[in-house]
Each structure stands twice: as C-alpha cells, then as structure tokens.
Amino acid sequence: MKECRDIKKGLEGSRFIGELPLGCKLCYQGAKAVIFLTGICYEKCYYCPISSARRNKDTMYVNEEKAETFNDVLREIYEMKALGASITGGEPLIYPKRVIEVIRLLKNVLGEKFHIHLYTIGKHLSRDLLVKLYNEGLDEIRFHVRDWRVLKNVEQAIKYTDLDVGIEVPLIPGLKEFYFKLISEAEKLGVKFINLNEMEFTESNEEELRRRGFKLKKDSYIAVEGSEELATEILKWSSCNTEEITVHYCSVTYKDKVQTRKRLLRKAQETAKPYEEITKEGLLKHVVLKIPKNLWHKGVEHKILLTKLPLDIVYGEEEVQVLLPPHVLQHITNELYSSGIKHFKAYIIEKYPTRNNIVKNITPLVF
C-alpha cells in the first residue's frame, strides 16, 4: 500500500505537502516586494479581490505605494530590503515589454540572486515570450488556471525553460473535483507546486460573491465560508494521491498577520525616524504634543530642547507640534506640569511606514 505524504503546518493556518517554492519562502519572511504592474485584465473573474481603485486601471503600485516610474519601484525595494519581487496585476502580460523591462532592471541593479516570480492567467503566453522572460532572468512563473487550454502553456514553460513552474488559484467552495483534476494534471506535466489561496471577500467583489450565495466565515471579516474546509479535503486527498508536486494552502490570516506584517516590519526598521517606535504589527508610533504658540515662546521651547531627546518640531500659525517617542511622554508632561504649563494636547499616532503617511490610529491622551 502506498504511503501517504505528510501534511506540514505552515504559519497562521497555512499547510502544505512537499517543499515550498522559493517565492513562498521569501513571502514567509516578508521579504518579497509586490509589484502590481497594471490593473488591466482581459478576464472578468467574479471573485477577483483587486480593489476598485486598481481594477481595470493602468496604474502601477509596489506594495502599498503608488509608483509612477520603475525608480519608485527600486526605492521601495531598497526601503524594505526585499530579497525578491512578485510581478502581478491585473494581467501583467497585457504589457509584455513592461514585464521584460522591470525584470531586466531588477536583475541588473539587484543581481542574479534577487528572486522574481510572475503571476499570470497565461492565455496568450507564447513559447517565444516564455523564453524571453526566462532569458531576462525570471525565476518562477505561476499560472492562474481557469481554462484547461492554459495547461498547454504550462507545459511549454516546463519544456522550454528551467523556470520553477507553478499554478496558483483561489479555493472556491463547491469545486472539489476541479481541484482534484487540476492537481493530477499538473503533476503529470511536471508542475513543481500548486498554491491554493483561501477565497476572500473584498469591497470590490462582495456583491458578486453574495449574489452567488457565498458567505463570510465565522469570526472572519474577509474569508469565505467553506474555503478552508475545502483546503483540508484537498490536502488529505493530495497526501495519498500525489508523489512529488507541492500542494500549499495559503490562508487569509497568514496573508494578513504574516506576509503583510513582516513586510511592514522590514520597511519600518529601515525608515523609522529617531522619534518613532516600531510596533509588533509593523506600524510606526510616536507622540504629538500640540502647544499654543504663545506658550511655546514663554519657556516651553527651551525646556523641551534641553531634554536633548530625539524629536521633530512642526511650526504652525497658532500652535507648535512636537513629535516625540512614546516612552518619554510621561517625563515630558511631568516637566511641563511642574513648570505650570497645562494648556497643551497630546496624541499617540500609529501610521503605516509608507511615503503617503497613512495613519491607522490617533489616540487622544487625557491627563
């Protein structure tokens, strides 16, 4: 009797059989920059999770940052100390020259060891284009298979290049037999891995999902009910019905709590100002003291500057804002109160480590 393969535990509910591809290993470290090359796509997948701000728009982002040029992409990669990048969309290969250009740039600037994978529906991927992408330095390609005919292009990628070839699809409840067949056919072709992503609700696909009867999973604000249970069935089946292909279930919780958080932490560690502290979620945290300008010039300025603390000062027309590390707040407020200065406001600010300074939380402090 054939021995079944082990199902290994990943992070935050993710599980897999076999060996994770390098693209996923770097994701586990938060070391992969996500290059959203375009929101244009020739498919109209009802479950597409891309936000309305990006969908069907020829706009480029890298992680949370909008990118006008490839120099913006490089800047973000340096700021988060990325070890690799994923090229996604939309359908990136609507603009093959753009894909080739960014691969060439990343490899020339960051070196051959910088890992690049491409996510594509793959319908219009020719043999010539596959070879060009490979020769420019693409390391890994992931096909979103919706049409069985795409497997011909998957086969070409395996036959004519040394790319790590995988398949990546969402786990749609009710399609168990489709996934069994997909995994079987993929292994016959020599596909290295298949990633099964927990299906998710977003602001852009919610209406379509609910219209088709999908519901939110209990205790989740984003995951689709039944998707995780389907993953369990597929992994059990795969453990006894596959021999070499890696089968990887990637949970919504993993993407939120590990992938995104670790990426934010990497960037925060590189970009935090001296007065900012880094939270475990990868946010930047500091205190803002708002002091009336008339008090500022009556001793407050001298008293604060004497502390020699890491800080920044922003001068407004009616008030002065002092940005300080949270751990010195009590000391500073005690100093002000002891000097008879009580007319000021204080806030704790938590923001993402992004250039557009997206603030997540503002907490007013009462003394």
Short mmCIF file of C-alpha atoms in Angstrom, two decimals, residues 4 10 12 27 78 118 195 203:
data_model
loop_
_atom_site.label_atom_id
_atom_site.label_comp_id
_atom_site.label_asym_id
_atom_site.label_seq_id
_atom_site.Cartn_x
_atom_site.Cartn_y
_atom_site.Cartn_z
CA CYS A 4 0.67 8.95 2.20
CA GLY A 10 2.80 26.50 7.98
CA GLU A 12 -1.37 31.09 10.75
CA CYS A 27 6.96 35.58 1.39
CA TYR A 78 15.57 49.26 -1.07
CA LEU A 118 5.37 36.31 -12.27
CA ASN A 195 -0.83 27.24 -4.37
CA GLU A 203 -15.05 45.70 -1.23
#
